[in-house]
mmCIF file of C-alpha atoms in Angstrom:
data_model
loop_
_atom_site.group_PDB
_atom_site.id
_atom_site.type_symbol
_atom_site.label_atom_id
_atom_site.label_comp_id
_atom_site.label_asym_id
_atom_site.label_seq_id
_atom_site.Cartn_x
_atom_site.Cartn_y
_atom_site.Cartn_z
ATOM 1 C CA MET F 934 -0.078 -4.648 1.734
ATOM 2 C CA MET F 935 1.080 -8.098 0.755
ATOM 3 C CA ARG F 936 4.030 -8.398 -1.589
ATOM 4 C CA ASP F 937 3.518 -9.826 -5.074
ATOM 5 C CA GLY F 938 4.160 -13.552 -4.934
ATOM 6 C CA ASP F 939 3.745 -13.765 -1.136
ATOM 7 C CA HIS F 940 0.854 -16.177 -0.751
ATOM 8 C CA SER F 941 1.547 -17.375 2.791
ATOM 9 C CA ARG F 942 -1.651 -15.931 4.261
ATOM 10 C CA PHE F 943 -3.703 -18.153 1.940
ATOM 11 C CA ALA F 944 -2.057 -21.366 3.189
ATOM 12 C CA GLY F 945 -5.144 -22.526 5.088
ATOM 13 C CA VAL F 946 -7.746 -21.429 2.559
ATOM 14 C CA PRO F 947 -9.425 -24.371 0.777
ATOM 15 C CA PHE F 948 -9.678 -23.834 -2.964
ATOM 16 C CA LEU F 949 -9.970 -27.174 -4.753
ATOM 17 C CA PRO F 950 -10.019 -30.684 -3.244
ATOM 18 C CA GLY F 951 -6.548 -31.227 -1.823
ATOM 19 C CA ILE F 952 -5.327 -27.827 -3.061
ATOM 20 C CA THR F 953 -5.179 -24.657 -0.968
ATOM 21 C CA LEU F 954 -5.504 -21.191 -2.427
ATOM 22 C CA ARG F 955 -1.816 -20.643 -1.691
ATOM 23 C CA GLU F 956 -0.840 -23.692 -3.766
ATOM 24 C CA TYR F 957 -3.146 -22.625 -6.590
ATOM 25 C CA LEU F 958 -1.696 -19.101 -6.680
ATOM 26 C CA ASP F 959 1.891 -20.388 -6.605
ATOM 27 C CA GLU F 960 1.185 -22.545 -9.650
ATOM 28 C CA LEU F 961 -0.923 -19.921 -11.412
ATOM 29 C CA ARG F 962 1.849 -17.319 -11.185
ATOM 30 C CA LEU F 963 4.176 -19.683 -13.055
ATOM 31 C CA LYS F 964 1.808 -21.232 -15.602
ATOM 32 C CA HIS F 965 -0.720 -18.465 -16.281
ATOM 33 C CA PRO F 966 0.843 -15.100 -15.368
ATOM 34 C CA ASN F 967 -1.679 -13.264 -17.566
ATOM 35 C CA LEU F 968 -4.529 -14.445 -15.330
ATOM 36 C CA TYR F 969 -2.479 -14.173 -12.145
ATOM 37 C CA GLY F 970 -1.722 -10.506 -12.848
ATOM 38 C CA ARG F 971 -5.446 -9.722 -13.013
ATOM 39 C CA LEU F 972 -6.296 -11.111 -9.591
ATOM 40 C CA ASP F 973 -6.682 -8.639 -6.738
ATOM 41 C CA LEU F 974 -4.655 -10.385 -4.048
ATOM 42 C CA PRO F 975 -4.508 -7.481 -1.536
ATOM 43 C CA ARG F 976 -8.295 -7.260 -1.271
ATOM 44 C CA LEU F 977 -8.778 -10.987 -0.727
ATOM 45 C CA GLN F 978 -9.443 -11.718 2.933
ATOM 46 C CA PRO F 979 -8.540 -15.276 3.998
ATOM 47 C CA ALA F 980 -11.385 -15.630 6.518
ATOM 48 C CA GLU F 981 -13.951 -14.549 3.942
ATOM 49 C CA LEU F 982 -12.533 -16.881 1.304
ATOM 50 C CA VAL F 983 -12.520 -19.831 3.727
ATOM 51 C CA SER F 984 -16.228 -19.227 4.292
ATOM 52 C CA ILE F 985 -16.938 -18.909 0.553
ATOM 53 C CA TYR F 986 -15.117 -22.053 -0.559
ATOM 54 C CA ARG F 987 -16.393 -24.169 2.315
ATOM 55 C CA SER F 988 -19.895 -23.031 1.422
ATOM 56 C CA LEU F 989 -19.342 -23.958 -2.248
ATOM 57 C CA ASP F 990 -18.085 -27.391 -1.243
ATOM 58 C CA SER F 991 -21.002 -28.048 1.101
ATOM 59 C CA GLU F 992 -23.801 -27.071 -1.291
ATOM 60 C CA PRO F 993 -25.305 -29.800 -3.512
ATOM 61 C CA SER F 994 -24.274 -29.218 -7.112
ATOM 62 C CA ALA F 995 -25.749 -30.535 -10.334
ATOM 63 C CA PHE F 996 -22.216 -30.359 -11.727
ATOM 64 C CA ALA F 997 -20.618 -32.607 -9.144
ATOM 65 C CA ASP F 998 -19.594 -35.992 -10.490
ATOM 66 C CA ALA F 999 -22.022 -38.912 -10.573
ATOM 67 C CA ASP F 1000 -20.637 -40.482 -7.385
ATOM 68 C CA HIS F 1001 -21.602 -37.245 -5.607
ATOM 69 C CA GLY F 1002 -25.077 -37.079 -7.135
ATOM 70 C CA GLY F 1003 -24.316 -34.789 -10.075
ATOM 71 C CA ARG F 1004 -23.736 -34.891 -13.829
ATOM 72 C CA GLY F 1005 -20.412 -33.086 -13.997
ATOM 73 C CA ASP F 1006 -18.428 -36.023 -15.381
ATOM 74 C CA ALA F 1007 -20.993 -36.596 -18.157
ATOM 75 C CA TYR F 1008 -21.023 -32.866 -18.943
ATOM 76 C CA ARG F 1009 -17.227 -32.619 -19.188
ATOM 77 C CA ALA F 1010 -16.993 -35.739 -21.349
ATOM 78 C CA ALA F 1011 -19.579 -34.418 -23.812
ATOM 79 C CA GLN F 1012 -17.935 -31.000 -24.053
ATOM 80 C CA THR F 1013 -14.544 -32.606 -24.641
ATOM 81 C CA THR F 1014 -15.893 -35.010 -27.296
ATOM 82 C CA TYR F 1015 -17.752 -32.254 -29.181
ATOM 83 C CA PRO F 1016 -15.660 -29.078 -28.694
ATOM 84 C CA LEU F 1017 -17.113 -27.243 -31.713
ATOM 85 C CA ILE F 1018 -20.764 -28.250 -31.476
ATOM 86 C CA ARG F 1019 -21.726 -24.754 -30.234
ATOM 87 C CA SER F 1020 -19.164 -22.916 -32.361
ATOM 88 C CA ARG F 1021 -21.627 -20.601 -34.099
ATOM 89 C CA GLY F 1022 -22.981 -19.306 -30.804
ATOM 90 C CA ILE F 1023 -19.552 -19.066 -29.193
ATOM 91 C CA GLU F 1024 -18.223 -17.021 -32.122
ATOM 92 C CA LEU F 1025 -21.151 -14.599 -31.891
ATOM 93 C CA LEU F 1026 -20.838 -14.252 -28.120
ATOM 94 C CA CYS F 1027 -17.128 -13.513 -28.457
ATOM 95 C CA ARG F 1028 -17.790 -10.780 -31.026
ATOM 96 C CA MET F 1029 -20.474 -9.220 -28.830
ATOM 97 C CA ALA F 1030 -18.097 -9.203 -25.844
ATOM 98 C CA THR F 1031 -15.272 -7.535 -27.777
ATOM 99 C CA PRO F 1032 -15.227 -3.754 -27.223
ATOM 100 C CA VAL F 1033 -15.570 -1.473 -30.221
ATOM 101 C CA ASN F 1034 -12.278 -0.633 -31.940
ATOM 102 C CA ARG F 1035 -10.462 -3.560 -30.344
ATOM 103 C CA SER F 1036 -9.184 -6.535 -32.319
ATOM 104 C CA ALA F 1037 -10.298 -9.866 -30.840
ATOM 105 C CA GLY F 1038 -6.738 -11.082 -30.444
ATOM 106 C CA ALA F 1039 -5.883 -8.209 -28.089
ATOM 107 C CA VAL F 1040 -8.785 -8.557 -25.668
ATOM 108 C CA HIS F 1041 -9.090 -10.435 -22.387
ATOM 109 C CA LEU F 1042 -12.484 -12.006 -21.771
ATOM 110 C CA LEU F 1043 -13.955 -13.854 -18.822
ATOM 111 C CA ASP F 1044 -16.222 -16.822 -19.435
ATOM 112 C CA ALA F 1045 -18.037 -16.413 -16.119
ATOM 113 C CA LEU F 1046 -19.840 -19.776 -16.315
ATOM 114 C CA GLY F 1047 -17.072 -21.500 -18.192
ATOM 115 C CA GLY F 1048 -17.329 -25.105 -17.014
ATOM 116 C CA ASN F 1049 -14.149 -26.874 -18.053
ATOM 117 C CA GLY F 1050 -13.176 -24.271 -20.643
ATOM 118 C CA THR F 1051 -15.412 -25.076 -23.610
ATOM 119 C CA MET F 1052 -15.391 -21.504 -24.937
ATOM 120 C CA THR F 1053 -11.620 -21.209 -24.673
ATOM 121 C CA ARG F 1054 -11.010 -24.510 -26.450
ATOM 122 C CA ALA F 1055 -13.529 -23.769 -29.189
ATOM 123 C CA LEU F 1056 -12.088 -20.321 -29.943
ATOM 124 C CA ARG F 1057 -8.558 -21.694 -30.070
ATOM 125 C CA LEU F 1058 -9.670 -24.333 -32.577
ATOM 126 C CA LEU F 1059 -11.590 -21.764 -34.626
ATOM 127 C CA ARG F 1060 -9.117 -18.878 -34.589
ATOM 128 C CA GLY F 1061 -5.758 -20.284 -33.565
ATOM 129 C CA ALA F 1062 -3.284 -17.565 -32.628
ATOM 130 C CA ALA F 1063 -5.888 -14.880 -33.400
ATOM 131 C CA ALA F 1064 -8.195 -16.078 -30.621
ATOM 132 C CA PRO F 1065 -8.793 -13.712 -27.709
ATOM 133 C CA THR F 1066 -7.504 -14.625 -24.289
ATOM 134 C CA VAL F 1067 -10.411 -16.213 -22.434
ATOM 135 C CA PHE F 1068 -10.211 -16.914 -18.716
ATOM 136 C CA THR F 1069 -12.517 -19.669 -17.467
ATOM 137 C CA ALA F 1070 -14.406 -19.212 -14.197
ATOM 138 C CA ASP F 1071 -16.798 -21.607 -12.499
ATOM 139 C CA ILE F 1072 -17.975 -22.510 -9.004
ATOM 140 C CA ALA F 1073 -17.779 -26.281 -9.557
ATOM 141 C CA ALA F 1074 -14.437 -27.669 -8.427
ATOM 142 C CA PRO F 1075 -14.367 -30.608 -10.906
ATOM 143 C CA MET F 1076 -14.826 -28.162 -13.797
ATOM 144 C CA ILE F 1077 -11.894 -25.986 -12.749
ATOM 145 C CA ILE F 1078 -9.687 -28.995 -12.033
ATOM 146 C CA ASP F 1079 -10.366 -30.294 -15.542
ATOM 147 C CA ALA F 1080 -9.719 -26.901 -17.146
ATOM 148 C CA LEU F 1081 -6.404 -26.556 -15.290
ATOM 149 C CA ASP F 1082 -5.433 -30.112 -16.237
ATOM 150 C CA LEU F 1083 -6.086 -29.137 -19.869
ATOM 151 C CA GLY F 1084 -3.623 -26.277 -19.467
ATOM 152 C CA LEU F 1085 -6.247 -23.520 -19.505
ATOM 153 C CA PRO F 1086 -6.193 -20.368 -17.362
ATOM 154 C CA ALA F 1087 -9.038 -20.967 -14.926
ATOM 155 C CA VAL F 1088 -10.237 -19.709 -11.556
ATOM 156 C CA ARG F 1089 -12.833 -20.953 -9.111
ATOM 157 C CA GLN F 1090 -15.021 -18.180 -7.758
ATOM 158 C CA SER F 1091 -18.574 -17.628 -6.554
ATOM 159 C CA THR F 1092 -20.975 -15.409 -8.467
ATOM 160 C CA GLN F 1093 -21.028 -13.088 -5.438
ATOM 161 C CA ARG F 1094 -17.296 -12.543 -4.870
ATOM 162 C CA TRP F 1095 -14.963 -12.403 -7.836
ATOM 163 C CA LEU F 1096 -11.190 -12.567 -7.466
ATOM 164 C CA PHE F 1097 -10.361 -10.098 -10.246
ATOM 165 C CA ARG F 1098 -9.032 -6.566 -9.924
ATOM 166 C CA ASP F 1099 -11.149 -3.539 -10.775
ATOM 167 C CA SER F 1100 -11.098 -2.615 -14.485
ATOM 168 C CA SER F 1101 -8.974 -5.638 -15.426
ATOM 169 C CA LEU F 1102 -11.061 -7.219 -18.215
ATOM 170 C CA ASP F 1103 -12.356 -6.197 -21.631
ATOM 171 C CA GLY F 1104 -15.426 -8.400 -21.686
ATOM 172 C CA VAL F 1105 -17.484 -10.802 -19.576
ATOM 173 C CA VAL F 1106 -19.771 -13.518 -20.945
ATOM 174 C CA PHE F 1107 -22.508 -15.349 -19.048
ATOM 175 C CA ALA F 1108 -23.658 -18.190 -21.276
ATOM 176 C CA TYR F 1109 -25.023 -21.727 -21.343
ATOM 177 C CA GLY F 1110 -26.071 -21.736 -17.711
ATOM 178 C CA THR F 1111 -27.107 -18.247 -16.617
ATOM 179 C CA HIS F 1112 -30.358 -19.692 -15.273
ATOM 180 C CA HIS F 1113 -28.279 -21.536 -12.656
ATOM 181 C CA ILE F 1114 -27.530 -18.219 -10.930
ATOM 182 C CA PRO F 1115 -30.300 -17.742 -8.334
ATOM 183 C CA THR F 1116 -32.489 -14.746 -9.148
ATOM 184 C CA ASP F 1117 -31.574 -12.961 -5.921
ATOM 185 C CA GLU F 1118 -27.847 -13.354 -6.687
ATOM 186 C CA GLN F 1119 -27.982 -12.027 -10.249
ATOM 187 C CA PRO F 1120 -27.732 -8.301 -9.322
ATOM 188 C CA GLN F 1121 -24.524 -8.943 -7.355
ATOM 189 C CA ALA F 1122 -23.073 -10.991 -10.215
ATOM 190 C CA LEU F 1123 -23.711 -8.047 -12.570
ATOM 191 C CA ALA F 1124 -22.271 -5.610 -10.010
ATOM 192 C CA GLU F 1125 -19.084 -7.683 -9.916
ATOM 193 C CA THR F 1126 -19.077 -7.720 -13.712
ATOM 194 C CA ARG F 1127 -19.230 -3.941 -13.891
ATOM 195 C CA ARG F 1128 -16.481 -3.629 -11.283
ATOM 196 C CA VAL F 1129 -13.984 -5.790 -13.185
ATOM 197 C CA LEU F 1130 -14.689 -4.333 -16.650
ATOM 198 C CA ARG F 1131 -12.613 -1.530 -18.059
ATOM 199 C CA PRO F 1132 -14.472 1.606 -19.207
ATOM 200 C CA GLY F 1133 -15.926 0.643 -22.577
ATOM 201 C CA GLY F 1134 -15.840 -3.038 -21.646
ATOM 202 C CA ARG F 1135 -18.691 -5.292 -22.708
ATOM 203 C CA VAL F 1136 -20.992 -7.715 -20.917
ATOM 204 C CA VAL F 1137 -23.009 -10.412 -22.671
ATOM 205 C CA VAL F 1138 -25.769 -12.309 -20.875
ATOM 206 C CA HIS F 1139 -27.076 -15.353 -22.756
ATOM 207 C CA ASP F 1140 -29.968 -17.598 -21.781
ATOM 208 C CA PHE F 1141 -33.182 -18.995 -23.251
ATOM 209 C CA GLU F 1142 -36.383 -16.988 -23.078
ATOM 210 C CA GLU F 1143 -38.904 -18.097 -20.469
ATOM 211 C CA GLY F 1144 -41.727 -20.120 -21.980
ATOM 212 C CA THR F 1145 -40.004 -20.936 -25.278
ATOM 213 C CA PRO F 1146 -39.435 -24.567 -26.332
ATOM 214 C CA THR F 1147 -35.714 -24.426 -25.522
ATOM 215 C CA ALA F 1148 -36.374 -23.103 -22.016
ATOM 216 C CA LEU F 1149 -39.004 -25.815 -21.587
ATOM 217 C CA TRP F 1150 -36.394 -28.408 -22.564
ATOM 218 C CA TYR F 1151 -34.651 -27.469 -19.326
ATOM 219 C CA SER F 1152 -37.648 -26.995 -17.052
ATOM 220 C CA GLU F 1153 -39.654 -29.979 -18.314
ATOM 221 C CA ALA F 1154 -37.440 -32.587 -20.010
ATOM 222 C CA LEU F 1155 -34.341 -32.171 -17.858
ATOM 223 C CA ASP F 1156 -36.324 -31.764 -14.677
ATOM 224 C CA ARG F 1157 -38.047 -35.063 -15.420
ATOM 225 C CA TYR F 1158 -35.223 -37.151 -16.844
ATOM 226 C CA THR F 1159 -32.088 -36.061 -14.943
ATOM 227 C CA GLU F 1160 -31.170 -37.311 -11.487
ATOM 228 C CA THR F 1161 -30.622 -33.740 -10.263
ATOM 229 C CA GLY F 1162 -33.806 -32.120 -11.591
ATOM 230 C CA HIS F 1163 -33.755 -28.678 -13.162
ATOM 231 C CA LYS F 1164 -35.958 -26.146 -11.383
ATOM 232 C CA HIS F 1165 -34.556 -22.829 -12.595
ATOM 233 C CA ASP F 1166 -36.169 -19.648 -13.861
ATOM 234 C CA HIS F 1167 -35.288 -18.215 -17.264
ATOM 235 C CA PHE F 1168 -35.407 -14.581 -18.392
ATOM 236 C CA THR F 1169 -38.030 -12.614 -20.222
ATOM 237 C CA PRO F 1170 -36.623 -9.851 -22.456
ATOM 238 C CA GLY F 1171 -37.884 -7.201 -20.023
ATOM 239 C CA GLU F 1172 -36.266 -8.903 -17.022
ATOM 240 C CA LEU F 1173 -32.938 -9.142 -18.798
ATOM 241 C CA ARG F 1174 -33.034 -5.467 -19.805
ATOM 242 C CA ASP F 1175 -33.976 -4.427 -16.264
ATOM 243 C CA LEU F 1176 -31.107 -6.468 -14.785
ATOM 244 C CA LEU F 1177 -28.545 -4.733 -16.998
ATOM 245 C CA THR F 1178 -30.112 -1.318 -16.428
ATOM 246 C CA ARG F 1179 -30.105 -1.642 -12.641
ATOM 247 C CA ALA F 1180 -26.458 -2.714 -12.743
ATOM 248 C CA GLY F 1181 -25.552 0.653 -14.295
ATOM 249 C CA PHE F 1182 -24.655 -0.424 -17.819
ATOM 250 C CA ARG F 1183 -25.297 1.638 -20.956
ATOM 251 C CA ASP F 1184 -25.951 0.883 -24.643
ATOM 252 C CA ILE F 1185 -28.199 -1.983 -23.595
ATOM 253 C CA GLU F 1186 -29.607 -4.207 -26.317
ATOM 254 C CA VAL F 1187 -31.743 -7.321 -25.872
ATOM 255 C CA HIS F 1188 -32.374 -9.561 -28.854
ATOM 256 C CA HIS F 1189 -32.657 -13.148 -30.040
ATOM 257 C CA MET F 1190 -29.693 -15.075 -31.412
ATOM 258 C CA TYR F 1191 -29.574 -18.223 -33.501
ATOM 259 C CA ASP F 1192 -27.456 -20.664 -31.519
ATOM 260 C CA PRO F 1193 -27.631 -24.188 -32.991
ATOM 261 C CA CYS F 1194 -25.804 -27.378 -32.125
ATOM 262 C CA VAL F 1195 -24.005 -28.702 -35.226
ATOM 263 C CA VAL F 1196 -21.933 -31.831 -35.845
ATOM 264 C CA TYR F 1197 -20.448 -33.463 -38.950
ATOM 265 C CA ALA F 1198 -20.013 -37.168 -39.762
ATOM 266 C CA ASP F 1199 -19.380 -39.545 -42.643
ATOM 267 C CA SER F 1200 -22.981 -40.773 -42.852
ATOM 268 C CA ALA F 1201 -26.422 -39.360 -42.164
ATOM 269 C CA THR F 1202 -27.059 -41.938 -39.448
ATOM 270 C CA GLU F 1203 -23.769 -41.213 -37.709
ATOM 271 C CA ALA F 1204 -24.403 -37.452 -37.819
ATOM 272 C CA SER F 1205 -27.847 -37.908 -36.299
ATOM 273 C CA HIS F 1206 -26.536 -40.252 -33.621
ATOM 274 C CA ARG F 1207 -23.706 -37.917 -32.706
ATOM 275 C CA ILE F 1208 -25.974 -34.964 -32.034
ATOM 276 C CA LEU F 1209 -28.398 -37.158 -30.085
ATOM 277 C CA ASP F 1210 -25.488 -38.596 -28.099
ATOM 278 C CA TYR F 1211 -24.411 -35.061 -27.249
ATOM 279 C CA MET F 1212 -27.861 -34.113 -25.954
ATOM 280 C CA TYR F 1213 -28.212 -37.336 -23.973
ATOM 281 C CA SER F 1214 -24.688 -37.207 -22.526
ATOM 282 C CA LEU F 1215 -24.318 -33.484 -21.843
ATOM 283 C CA PHE F 1216 -27.592 -33.283 -19.971
ATOM 284 C CA ALA F 1217 -27.322 -36.757 -18.433
ATOM 285 C CA ILE F 1218 -30.950 -37.690 -19.098
ATOM 286 C CA HIS F 1219 -30.381 -41.039 -17.450
ATOM 287 C CA LYS F 1220 -33.947 -41.452 -16.248
ATOM 288 C CA LEU F 1221 -34.923 -41.816 -19.897
ATOM 289 C CA PHE F 1222 -32.269 -44.519 -20.332
ATOM 290 C CA PRO F 1223 -29.531 -45.565 -17.852
ATOM 291 C CA ARG F 1224 -26.058 -44.353 -18.781
ATOM 292 C CA ASN F 1225 -24.717 -47.904 -19.275
ATOM 293 C CA ILE F 1226 -27.499 -49.065 -21.616
ATOM 294 C CA THR F 1227 -26.676 -50.638 -24.976
ATOM 295 C CA ARG F 1228 -27.602 -48.038 -27.560
ATOM 296 C CA GLY F 1229 -29.906 -49.786 -29.952
ATOM 297 C CA ALA F 1230 -32.784 -48.613 -32.136
ATOM 298 C CA ASP F 1231 -35.102 -48.009 -29.173
ATOM 299 C CA PHE F 1232 -32.538 -45.750 -27.509
ATOM 300 C CA TRP F 1233 -31.952 -43.562 -30.566
ATOM 301 C CA SER F 1234 -35.653 -43.355 -31.358
ATOM 302 C CA ALA F 1235 -36.614 -42.273 -27.843
ATOM 303 C CA VAL F 1236 -33.864 -39.652 -27.528
ATOM 304 C CA GLU F 1237 -34.721 -38.243 -30.960
ATOM 305 C CA GLU F 1238 -38.428 -38.059 -30.124
ATOM 306 C CA LEU F 1239 -37.655 -36.185 -26.888
ATOM 307 C CA VAL F 1240 -35.244 -33.756 -28.559
ATOM 308 C CA ARG F 1241 -37.616 -33.037 -31.466
ATOM 309 C CA ARG F 1242 -40.459 -32.336 -29.048
ATOM 310 C CA TYR F 1243 -38.650 -29.197 -27.879
ATOM 311 C CA ALA F 1244 -37.139 -28.159 -31.216
ATOM 312 C CA THR F 1245 -40.141 -26.156 -32.413
ATOM 313 C CA PHE F 1246 -40.276 -22.545 -33.555
ATOM 314 C CA THR F 1247 -42.724 -19.689 -33.887
ATOM 315 C CA ARG F 1248 -43.585 -18.155 -37.238
ATOM 316 C CA THR F 1249 -41.521 -15.085 -36.309
ATOM 317 C CA GLN F 1250 -38.476 -17.232 -35.549
ATOM 318 C CA GLN F 1251 -38.972 -19.200 -38.754
ATOM 319 C CA THR F 1252 -38.951 -15.964 -40.736
ATOM 320 C CA GLU F 1253 -36.066 -14.284 -38.883
ATOM 321 C CA PHE F 1254 -33.684 -17.241 -38.858
ATOM 322 C CA GLY F 1255 -34.997 -19.366 -41.741
ATOM 323 C CA LEU F 1256 -35.979 -22.202 -39.428
ATOM 324 C CA PRO F 1257 -38.326 -25.100 -40.058
ATOM 325 C CA VAL F 1258 -41.400 -25.550 -37.882
ATOM 326 C CA ARG F 1259 -39.670 -28.471 -36.199
ATOM 327 C CA GLY F 1260 -35.920 -28.821 -36.011
ATOM 328 C CA LEU F 1261 -33.145 -31.436 -36.078
ATOM 329 C CA THR F 1262 -32.094 -31.845 -39.666
ATOM 330 C CA VAL F 1263 -29.395 -33.874 -41.406
ATOM 331 C CA THR F 1264 -28.116 -32.646 -44.763
ATOM 332 C CA ALA F 1265 -25.352 -33.651 -47.139
ATOM 333 C CA GLN F 1266 -22.333 -31.319 -47.151
ATOM 334 C CA GLY F 1267 -20.071 -32.498 -49.938
ATOM 335 C CA SER F 1268 -18.809 -35.926 -48.937
ATOM 336 C CA ARG F 1269 -19.955 -35.500 -45.326
ATOM 337 C CA PHE F 1270 -23.231 -35.038 -43.479
ATOM 338 C CA ARG F 1271 -24.240 -32.182 -41.207
ATOM 339 C CA ALA F 1272 -26.672 -32.624 -38.310
ATOM 340 C CA GLU F 1273 -28.138 -29.410 -36.920
ATOM 341 C CA LEU F 1274 -30.315 -28.906 -33.872
ATOM 342 C CA PRO F 1275 -31.741 -25.364 -34.107
ATOM 343 C CA ARG F 1276 -31.999 -23.272 -30.938
ATOM 344 C CA VAL F 1277 -32.890 -19.629 -30.431
ATOM 345 C CA ALA F 1278 -31.272 -17.903 -27.458
ATOM 346 C CA LEU F 1279 -32.086 -14.639 -25.676
ATOM 347 C CA VAL F 1280 -29.096 -12.305 -25.387
ATOM 348 C CA GLY F 1281 -28.541 -9.014 -23.603
ATOM 349 C CA THR F 1282 -25.451 -6.899 -24.366
ATOM 350 C CA ALA F 1283 -24.257 -3.714 -22.694
ATOM 351 C CA THR F 1284 -21.246 -1.459 -22.171
ATOM 352 C CA ARG F 1285 -19.600 -0.263 -18.994
#
């Protein structure tokens, strides 16, 4: 068995561009020992990891940067500019992932589709020292590089082969991109989740219900107006419940969650423009307008019309969450203005 801190056998394993797994582990042990101590180094086989990371690097990714055909740079910029825009949903997801009888500040969560650490940064801004420890995981190298550069504990791993030890985490969250996991890979991702959770640990799977306006935003609007397209399946409530059941979890609940995008500004126009800028930039809908276009009245009008087209709600959702028939509202909040884009997510929770 390899000694703790002996990373020599990972010297030839690619991990991030220009960084081997050995170099990553050497730095992680010094800067993020809490994450380092939860990795299962003895079970990691160099030959297998070489195959995994080379495969990740060779596959086309929507979250590569623009010069590699993706929208990763636009995504990271939007998440950095608007760190609290999804704060309501992030807070709820964190609570759902916290095991019963555990204070949030004492738990260790994995944001399994964490991008460049949006959930970690948002919770730190919201809760300060009381925030839980959130480890960021993602398969996209630029996302992990950015998270590490921001000083966040982050790890690059595939959905099929996680680097964590058995029973090393209190909660795992899949959110804001679960539909990117291919359907045939989802059972293995949930099997890995169950393996790394402690008894009593929680899993939260968040997506948008198939056929609803928010899911259609992805499958219609993004597929048409992004350079990468967006052909991904979303869950039905029954499919989500079945996935958690087959993975061996208990106390399974599937429900809808109000998960809006919210920004504040000094004027109604600025608030509206900020939320529209977020939707345009995050999703890189550059076939609607090129990314370098001057943003005049035609730009704002077209983006707003597209966003409003998919911000519609059923009578049941209107009653349950107090939503209008059609969303995107701007209201005065004291001396400031609040822009809100309503969204209703589908969430499954379960216990190991």
